[in-house]
Coordinates of C-alpha atoms in Angstrom, one line a residue:
M1 CA 0.0 0.0 0.0
H2 CA 1.7 3.1 -1.3
D3 CA -1.3 5.3 -1.6
L4 CA -1.6 6.9 1.9
S5 CA -5.1 8.3 1.2
T6 CA -6.4 4.8 1.8
M7 CA -4.7 4.4 5.1
P8 CA -7.0 4.0 8.1
L9 CA -7.3 7.0 10.4
T10 CA -5.6 4.9 13.1
G11 CA -2.5 4.6 10.9
R12 CA -1.8 8.2 9.9
L13 CA 0.8 10.3 11.8
L14 CA -0.1 13.7 10.2
D15 CA -3.8 13.0 9.5
A16 CA -5.2 15.5 11.8
D17 CA -3.4 18.6 10.4
A18 CA -3.9 17.3 6.8
A19 CA -7.6 17.4 7.4
G20 CA -7.4 20.8 8.9
K21 CA -8.6 19.9 12.3
G22 CA -5.8 21.6 14.3
V23 CA -4.8 20.1 17.6
V24 CA -6.4 16.8 18.4
D25 CA -8.1 16.8 21.9
L26 CA -9.0 13.7 23.8
E27 CA -12.6 13.4 22.5
A28 CA -11.5 13.7 18.8
Y29 CA -8.7 11.2 19.4
E30 CA -11.0 8.7 21.1
A31 CA -13.7 9.2 18.3
S32 CA -11.0 8.1 15.7
G33 CA -10.2 5.0 17.6
G34 CA -7.7 6.5 20.1
Y35 CA -6.5 4.5 23.1
Q36 CA -8.1 1.4 21.7
A37 CA -4.7 0.0 20.7
A38 CA -3.5 0.7 24.2
R39 CA -6.5 -1.1 25.6
Q40 CA -6.1 -4.0 23.2
A41 CA -2.4 -4.2 24.2
V42 CA -2.7 -4.0 28.0
T43 CA -5.8 -6.3 28.3
G44 CA -5.3 -8.7 25.5
M45 CA -1.6 -9.1 24.8
T46 CA 1.4 -10.0 26.9
P47 CA 4.4 -7.9 26.9
A48 CA 6.3 -10.5 25.0
E49 CA 3.7 -10.5 22.3
I50 CA 3.9 -6.6 21.9
R51 CA 7.7 -6.9 21.7
E52 CA 7.5 -9.6 19.0
L53 CA 4.8 -7.6 17.1
V54 CA 7.0 -4.5 17.0
K55 CA 10.0 -6.7 16.0
D56 CA 8.0 -8.3 13.3
A57 CA 6.8 -5.0 11.9
N58 CA 10.5 -3.9 11.5
L59 CA 9.9 -0.5 13.0
R60 CA 13.2 1.2 13.1
G61 CA 14.0 4.2 15.3
R62 CA 13.0 7.4 13.7
G63 CA 15.4 9.7 15.7
G64 CA 18.4 9.1 13.4
A65 CA 20.2 5.8 14.1
G66 CA 17.4 3.7 12.7
F67 CA 17.9 0.7 15.3
P68 CA 15.1 -1.9 15.2
T69 CA 12.7 -0.8 18.1
G70 CA 11.5 -4.4 18.8
V71 CA 15.0 -5.6 19.2
K72 CA 15.9 -2.8 21.5
W73 CA 12.9 -3.6 23.7
G74 CA 14.0 -7.2 23.8
F75 CA 17.3 -6.1 25.6
V76 CA 15.4 -5.2 28.8
P77 CA 15.7 -8.0 31.4
M78 CA 12.3 -9.5 32.1
D79 CA 13.3 -12.3 34.6
G80 CA 15.5 -12.6 37.7
A81 CA 16.7 -9.9 40.1
A82 CA 17.4 -7.3 37.3
A83 CA 13.7 -7.4 36.5
E84 CA 12.7 -6.5 40.0
G85 CA 12.0 -2.8 40.8
H86 CA 11.4 0.2 38.6
K87 CA 11.9 0.2 34.9
Y88 CA 11.7 3.3 32.8
L89 CA 10.5 4.4 29.3
V90 CA 11.9 7.7 28.2
C91 CA 10.8 9.6 25.0
N92 CA 13.6 11.5 23.6
A93 CA 11.7 14.7 22.6
D94 CA 14.9 17.0 22.7
E95 CA 15.1 17.5 18.9
M96 CA 18.2 19.7 18.9
E97 CA 19.3 18.6 15.4
P98 CA 19.4 21.7 13.2
G99 CA 16.9 21.4 10.3
T100 CA 14.7 19.0 12.2
F101 CA 11.2 19.9 13.5
K102 CA 9.1 16.8 12.9
D103 CA 8.7 15.8 16.6
R104 CA 7.6 19.2 17.6
Y105 CA 4.9 19.2 15.0
L106 CA 3.7 15.7 16.1
M107 CA 3.5 16.8 19.8
E108 CA 1.8 20.0 19.0
K109 CA -0.8 18.4 16.8
D110 CA -1.5 15.1 18.2
P111 CA -0.1 14.6 21.7
H112 CA -2.3 11.7 22.7
M113 CA -0.8 9.6 19.9
L114 CA 2.6 9.9 21.6
I115 CA 1.0 9.2 25.0
E116 CA -0.8 6.1 23.7
G117 CA 2.5 4.9 22.1
M118 CA 4.3 5.3 25.4
I119 CA 1.6 3.4 27.3
I120 CA 2.0 0.4 24.9
G121 CA 5.9 0.8 25.0
A122 CA 5.8 0.8 28.8
W123 CA 3.6 -2.3 28.9
A124 CA 5.9 -4.1 26.5
I125 CA 8.9 -3.6 28.8
E126 CA 7.0 -3.7 32.0
A127 CA 7.9 -0.2 33.0
D128 CA 5.9 1.7 35.5
K129 CA 7.7 5.1 35.1
A130 CA 7.8 7.1 31.9
Y131 CA 9.2 10.5 31.0
V132 CA 9.1 12.8 27.9
F133 CA 12.4 14.5 27.8
L134 CA 11.4 17.7 26.0
R135 CA 13.5 20.4 24.4
G136 CA 13.3 23.4 26.7
E137 CA 12.4 25.9 24.0
Y138 CA 9.3 23.9 23.0
H139 CA 6.8 25.9 24.9
E140 CA 3.7 24.9 22.8
P141 CA 4.3 21.2 22.8
Y142 CA 4.9 21.5 26.6
R143 CA 1.5 23.0 27.1
Q144 CA -0.1 20.4 24.8
L145 CA 1.6 17.4 26.4
Q146 CA 0.7 18.6 30.0
D147 CA -3.0 19.1 28.9
A148 CA -3.1 15.8 27.2
I149 CA -1.5 13.8 30.2
A150 CA -4.1 15.4 32.5
Q151 CA -6.9 14.3 30.1
A152 CA -5.4 10.8 29.9
R153 CA -5.1 10.4 33.5
S154 CA -8.7 11.6 34.2
R155 CA -10.0 8.8 31.8
G156 CA -7.9 6.2 33.7
Y157 CA -5.4 5.6 30.8
L158 CA -2.5 6.7 33.2
G159 CA -1.9 6.2 36.8
E160 CA -2.9 3.0 38.7
G161 CA -4.9 0.0 37.4
I162 CA -5.0 1.0 33.7
F163 CA -7.9 -0.4 31.9
G164 CA -8.8 -2.3 35.0
T165 CA -5.6 -4.3 35.2
G166 CA -2.8 -4.4 37.6
F167 CA -0.7 -2.2 35.3
N168 CA 0.4 1.1 36.7
L169 CA 2.2 3.8 34.8
E170 CA 3.1 7.4 35.8
L171 CA 4.1 9.7 33.0
A172 CA 5.6 13.1 33.4
V173 CA 7.4 15.8 31.2
H174 CA 11.0 16.8 31.8
R175 CA 12.1 20.0 30.2
S176 CA 15.6 19.9 28.9
G177 CA 18.4 22.4 29.9
G178 CA 18.8 22.9 26.2
R179 CA 21.9 21.3 24.9
Y180 CA 22.5 19.2 21.7
I181 CA 24.5 16.6 23.5
C182 CA 21.2 15.6 25.3
G183 CA 20.2 13.9 22.1
E184 CA 22.8 11.2 23.0
E185 CA 20.7 8.8 25.1
T186 CA 23.1 8.5 28.1
A187 CA 23.7 12.2 28.2
L188 CA 19.9 12.5 28.2
L189 CA 19.7 10.1 31.1
N190 CA 22.4 12.1 33.1
A191 CA 20.3 15.3 32.4
L192 CA 17.1 13.6 33.5
E193 CA 18.8 12.6 36.9
G194 CA 19.8 16.3 37.5
K195 CA 23.5 15.6 36.5
R196 CA 25.7 17.3 33.8
A197 CA 24.5 16.2 30.4
Q198 CA 27.6 14.1 29.5
P199 CA 27.7 10.8 27.9
R200 CA 28.3 7.6 30.0
T201 CA 30.7 4.9 29.4
K202 CA 29.1 1.9 27.7
P203 CA 28.6 -0.9 28.6
P204 CA 26.4 -1.1 30.6
F205 CA 23.8 0.0 28.0
P206 CA 20.6 1.7 29.2
P207 CA 18.3 -1.3 28.7
A208 CA 20.3 -3.0 31.4
S209 CA 21.3 0.0 33.5
G210 CA 19.9 3.4 32.4
A211 CA 18.0 5.9 34.5
W212 CA 19.0 5.7 38.3
G213 CA 20.8 2.5 37.4
R214 CA 17.5 0.8 36.4
P215 CA 16.6 -0.9 33.1
T216 CA 15.6 1.9 30.7
I217 CA 14.5 2.3 27.0
V218 CA 14.9 5.6 25.2
N219 CA 12.9 5.9 22.0
N220 CA 12.1 8.9 19.6
V221 CA 8.8 10.7 19.5
E222 CA 8.0 9.6 16.0
T223 CA 9.0 5.9 16.8
L224 CA 6.5 5.8 19.7
C225 CA 3.8 7.5 17.6
N226 CA 4.0 4.5 15.2
V227 CA 3.4 1.9 17.8
P228 CA -0.5 2.2 18.3
A229 CA -1.1 1.8 14.5
I230 CA 1.0 -1.4 14.5
V231 CA -1.0 -2.9 17.3
T232 CA -4.3 -2.0 15.6
N233 CA -3.4 -2.9 12.0
G234 CA -0.7 -5.6 12.4
A235 CA 2.9 -6.1 11.3
D236 CA 2.2 -7.1 7.8
W237 CA 0.1 -3.9 7.2
F238 CA 3.1 -1.9 8.4
L239 CA 5.5 -3.8 6.3
E240 CA 3.5 -3.2 3.2
L241 CA 3.5 0.6 3.6
G242 CA 7.1 0.9 2.6
R243 CA 8.3 1.1 -0.9
G244 CA 11.5 -0.8 -0.4
E245 CA 13.3 -2.7 2.4
D246 CA 12.2 -0.5 5.2
A247 CA 8.7 -0.6 6.7
G248 CA 6.2 1.9 7.4
T249 CA 5.8 5.6 6.7
K250 CA 8.2 8.4 7.6
V251 CA 7.7 12.1 8.4
F252 CA 10.1 13.7 5.8
G253 CA 10.9 17.4 5.9
V254 CA 12.6 20.0 3.6
S255 CA 14.0 23.3 4.5
G256 CA 15.7 25.7 2.2
R257 CA 14.8 27.6 -1.1
V258 CA 11.9 25.5 -2.2
N259 CA 8.5 26.7 -3.0
N260 CA 6.8 24.7 -0.2
P261 CA 9.0 23.9 2.7
G262 CA 7.5 21.7 5.4
L263 CA 6.7 18.1 6.5
W264 CA 5.1 15.1 4.7
E265 CA 4.2 11.7 5.8
L266 CA 5.3 9.4 3.0
P267 CA 6.1 5.8 2.4
M268 CA 9.6 4.7 3.5
G269 CA 11.7 4.5 0.4
T270 CA 10.2 7.6 -1.3
P271 CA 12.9 9.1 -3.6
I272 CA 14.7 12.3 -2.8
R273 CA 13.8 14.0 -6.0
E274 CA 10.1 13.2 -5.5
I275 CA 10.1 14.6 -1.9
I276 CA 11.7 17.8 -3.2
D277 CA 9.9 18.3 -6.5
D278 CA 6.4 16.8 -5.9
H279 CA 5.9 17.7 -2.3
A280 CA 8.2 20.7 -1.6
G281 CA 7.2 22.2 -4.8
G282 CA 10.7 22.2 -6.4
M283 CA 13.4 24.9 -6.1
Q284 CA 12.3 28.5 -6.2
K285 CA 12.8 30.3 -9.5
G286 CA 16.4 31.4 -10.2
Y287 CA 17.9 28.8 -7.8
R288 CA 19.6 25.5 -8.6
L289 CA 20.0 22.6 -6.0
R290 CA 23.6 21.7 -5.5
G291 CA 23.5 19.5 -2.4
I292 CA 21.4 18.3 0.4
L293 CA 22.1 17.2 4.0
P294 CA 19.5 14.3 4.0
G295 CA 18.8 14.0 7.7
G296 CA 19.8 17.0 9.6
A297 CA 23.0 19.0 10.0
S298 CA 25.2 16.0 11.2
T299 CA 24.8 14.0 8.0
E300 CA 27.0 14.0 4.9
F301 CA 26.1 16.0 1.8
L302 CA 24.4 14.2 -1.1
V303 CA 24.7 15.8 -4.6
E304 CA 23.0 15.5 -7.9
E305 CA 24.1 11.9 -8.6
H306 CA 22.1 10.9 -5.5
F307 CA 18.9 12.7 -5.9
D308 CA 17.0 9.8 -7.5
L309 CA 17.9 7.5 -4.5
P310 CA 15.1 6.3 -2.2
M311 CA 15.0 7.7 1.3
E312 CA 15.8 4.5 3.2
Y313 CA 18.5 3.5 5.6
A314 CA 20.8 1.1 3.7
T315 CA 20.5 3.0 0.5
I316 CA 21.6 6.4 1.9
Q317 CA 24.3 4.8 4.0
A318 CA 25.7 3.1 0.8
A319 CA 25.8 6.5 -0.9
G320 CA 28.0 7.7 2.0
S321 CA 25.6 9.5 4.2
R322 CA 22.9 8.7 6.8
M323 CA 19.1 9.1 6.5
G324 CA 19.2 10.5 10.1
T325 CA 15.9 12.2 11.0
G326 CA 14.8 12.3 7.3
T327 CA 14.5 16.2 7.3
M328 CA 16.6 17.5 4.5
I329 CA 18.5 20.8 4.5
L330 CA 19.0 22.1 0.9
M331 CA 22.0 23.9 -0.4
D332 CA 21.4 26.1 -3.6
D333 CA 23.8 27.7 -5.9
S334 CA 23.6 31.0 -4.0
I335 CA 25.0 29.4 -0.7
C336 CA 28.7 29.3 -0.1
P337 CA 29.8 25.7 0.9
V338 CA 32.7 27.1 2.8
D339 CA 30.5 29.5 4.9
M340 CA 27.8 26.8 5.2
S341 CA 30.5 24.5 6.7
R342 CA 31.7 27.1 9.0
N343 CA 28.3 27.8 10.3
L344 CA 27.7 24.0 11.0
Q345 CA 31.1 23.8 12.9
H346 CA 30.2 26.9 14.9
F347 CA 27.0 25.2 16.1
F348 CA 28.8 21.9 16.9
A349 CA 31.7 23.5 18.6
Q350 CA 29.3 25.4 20.9
E351 CA 27.4 22.2 21.8
S352 CA 30.3 20.1 22.7
C353 CA 30.0 18.9 26.3
G354 CA 33.8 19.6 26.6
F355 CA 34.9 16.3 27.9
C356 CA 37.2 15.3 25.1
T357 CA 40.1 17.3 23.9
P358 CA 39.7 16.6 20.1
C359 CA 36.0 17.8 20.3
R360 CA 36.4 20.6 22.8
E361 CA 39.6 22.0 21.1
G362 CA 39.4 20.6 17.8
L363 CA 36.0 21.7 16.5
P364 CA 36.7 25.5 17.4
W365 CA 40.0 25.3 15.8
V366 CA 38.4 23.9 12.6
E367 CA 35.7 26.6 12.8
Q368 CA 38.5 29.3 12.9
L369 CA 40.3 27.8 10.0
L370 CA 37.1 27.8 8.0
L371 CA 36.4 31.3 9.0
D372 CA 40.0 32.3 7.7
I373 CA 39.3 30.7 4.4
E374 CA 36.0 32.4 4.1
E375 CA 37.3 35.8 4.8
G376 CA 40.1 35.6 2.5
R377 CA 42.9 34.7 4.8
G378 CA 43.3 31.1 3.5
Q379 CA 46.8 29.7 2.8
P380 CA 48.1 27.0 0.5
G381 CA 47.9 23.8 2.4
D382 CA 44.9 24.7 4.6
L383 CA 42.7 22.1 2.9
E384 CA 45.2 19.4 3.6
V385 CA 45.2 20.4 7.2
L386 CA 41.5 20.4 7.3
D387 CA 41.6 16.9 5.8
R388 CA 44.0 15.5 8.4
N389 CA 42.0 17.2 11.3
A390 CA 38.7 16.0 10.0
D391 CA 40.0 12.4 9.7
F392 CA 41.4 12.5 13.3
I393 CA 38.5 14.3 15.0
G394 CA 35.8 12.5 13.1
A395 CA 37.1 9.0 13.6
P396 CA 34.9 6.9 15.9
G397 CA 37.0 5.9 18.9
N398 CA 39.0 9.1 19.1
T399 CA 36.4 10.8 21.2
F400 CA 34.1 9.6 24.1
C401 CA 30.9 9.7 22.0
L402 CA 30.0 10.4 18.5
H403 CA 29.4 14.2 18.8
A404 CA 32.5 15.0 16.9
T405 CA 32.0 12.4 14.3
G406 CA 28.6 13.7 13.5
A407 CA 30.0 17.4 13.6
I408 CA 32.8 16.5 11.0
E409 CA 30.7 14.5 8.6
P410 CA 29.2 17.4 6.6
L411 CA 32.6 19.1 6.5
M412 CA 34.4 16.0 5.1
S413 CA 31.6 15.6 2.5
A414 CA 31.8 19.3 1.6
L415 CA 35.5 18.9 1.0
K416 CA 34.8 15.9 -1.2
Y417 CA 32.1 17.5 -3.3
F418 CA 32.7 21.1 -3.4
R419 CA 36.5 21.3 -3.1
D420 CA 36.7 23.7 -6.0
D421 CA 34.9 26.2 -4.0
F422 CA 37.3 25.9 -1.1
E423 CA 40.2 26.2 -3.5
A424 CA 38.7 29.2 -5.2
H425 CA 38.5 31.0 -1.8
I426 CA 42.3 30.4 -1.2
S427 CA 43.5 31.2 -4.7
T428 CA 41.5 34.5 -5.0
G429 CA 41.6 35.6 -1.4
R430 CA 38.0 36.2 -1.3
C431 CA 34.5 34.5 -1.1
P432 CA 33.3 34.1 -4.7
Y433 CA 29.7 34.2 -3.3
R434 CA 30.0 37.7 -1.8
E435 CA 29.5 40.9 -3.8
A436 CA 32.7 42.5 -5.0

């Protein structure tokens, strides 16, 4: 099934806004079948059956890494001493990735869908505590979530004895202090505990020892929003939604000089060019597309030779990038690749937690070198210096977490695909994109 217009209402992530209904309140959500999947899961299915269903559906994480959700849930201990006591389900709603705004939209428009997904996810891992770890600047999603949680609790969907069973679940919203590093799940858990947002040593991994040393699962907003529809419609239905190897739909986004920037729920495997031309309305008159960051600012550039590729995990990885969040940042022919690279490095340098020397010292140094090149102070050999430093800073294992690796990826690909632009800056002593 690739025509999403025939999807049941209980399967659409963006249906509410597409129909012009605005924010979905509890009554409207229930009228379209809301919370029936949670009731079905809690009263009619075992946690093991839920985990197996989500695994069979091949739901992969929508936050960037694409790890299979059902497999991840299966890592939580269900027997023995480790299974005794609290378990936690945490929704990563920090969404600090530049160019990414899909989770904000889902929480603003349909907060009950996220809550229902969290109820089912908590039941699947036998968690009794759940948190939405929310980006601090997301004021409207915070209000919508708080209202929706209160409404759900008033109906008996949260709290003690959910659906008349022995299942208890408390759900709260935790507002982030506002650092990009909180998107790394162990840094997120440290921040949730009131500690400095710094990644933890792994192992142990969060499913075994996460929040307050207890088994914890961290999932993205969009990932959890897919769960109710899988319970309602089944694994085979979800598998058939995709156009390739990956299952389900994806909320894709485009920002840049297109005629219709925004978000669209489309089948996994929808080609890049189709998203840009058919849904984003193509490039604005007078602008030519040169490159895209396919999944947020920490992914590698793709260029013209890649624009007919389907947006799916393995294909984009094979092309040398990552699908990431599926929200594209477009670079047109009026944008200087050197200055865009400098701007990205400025962001990542600011957002380093400061624990590792290559990240803490290396990223600002790279930013300064790019600024020198952009402002006409570049020297012969600077690009080779950038190459060496990018190789070292970006190599996995040279830093404590993958922040530096993600930061360097767009620069390394810019040096690969737009090297002539870098060389022109150095040879002419000026930025060719600036007015003389």
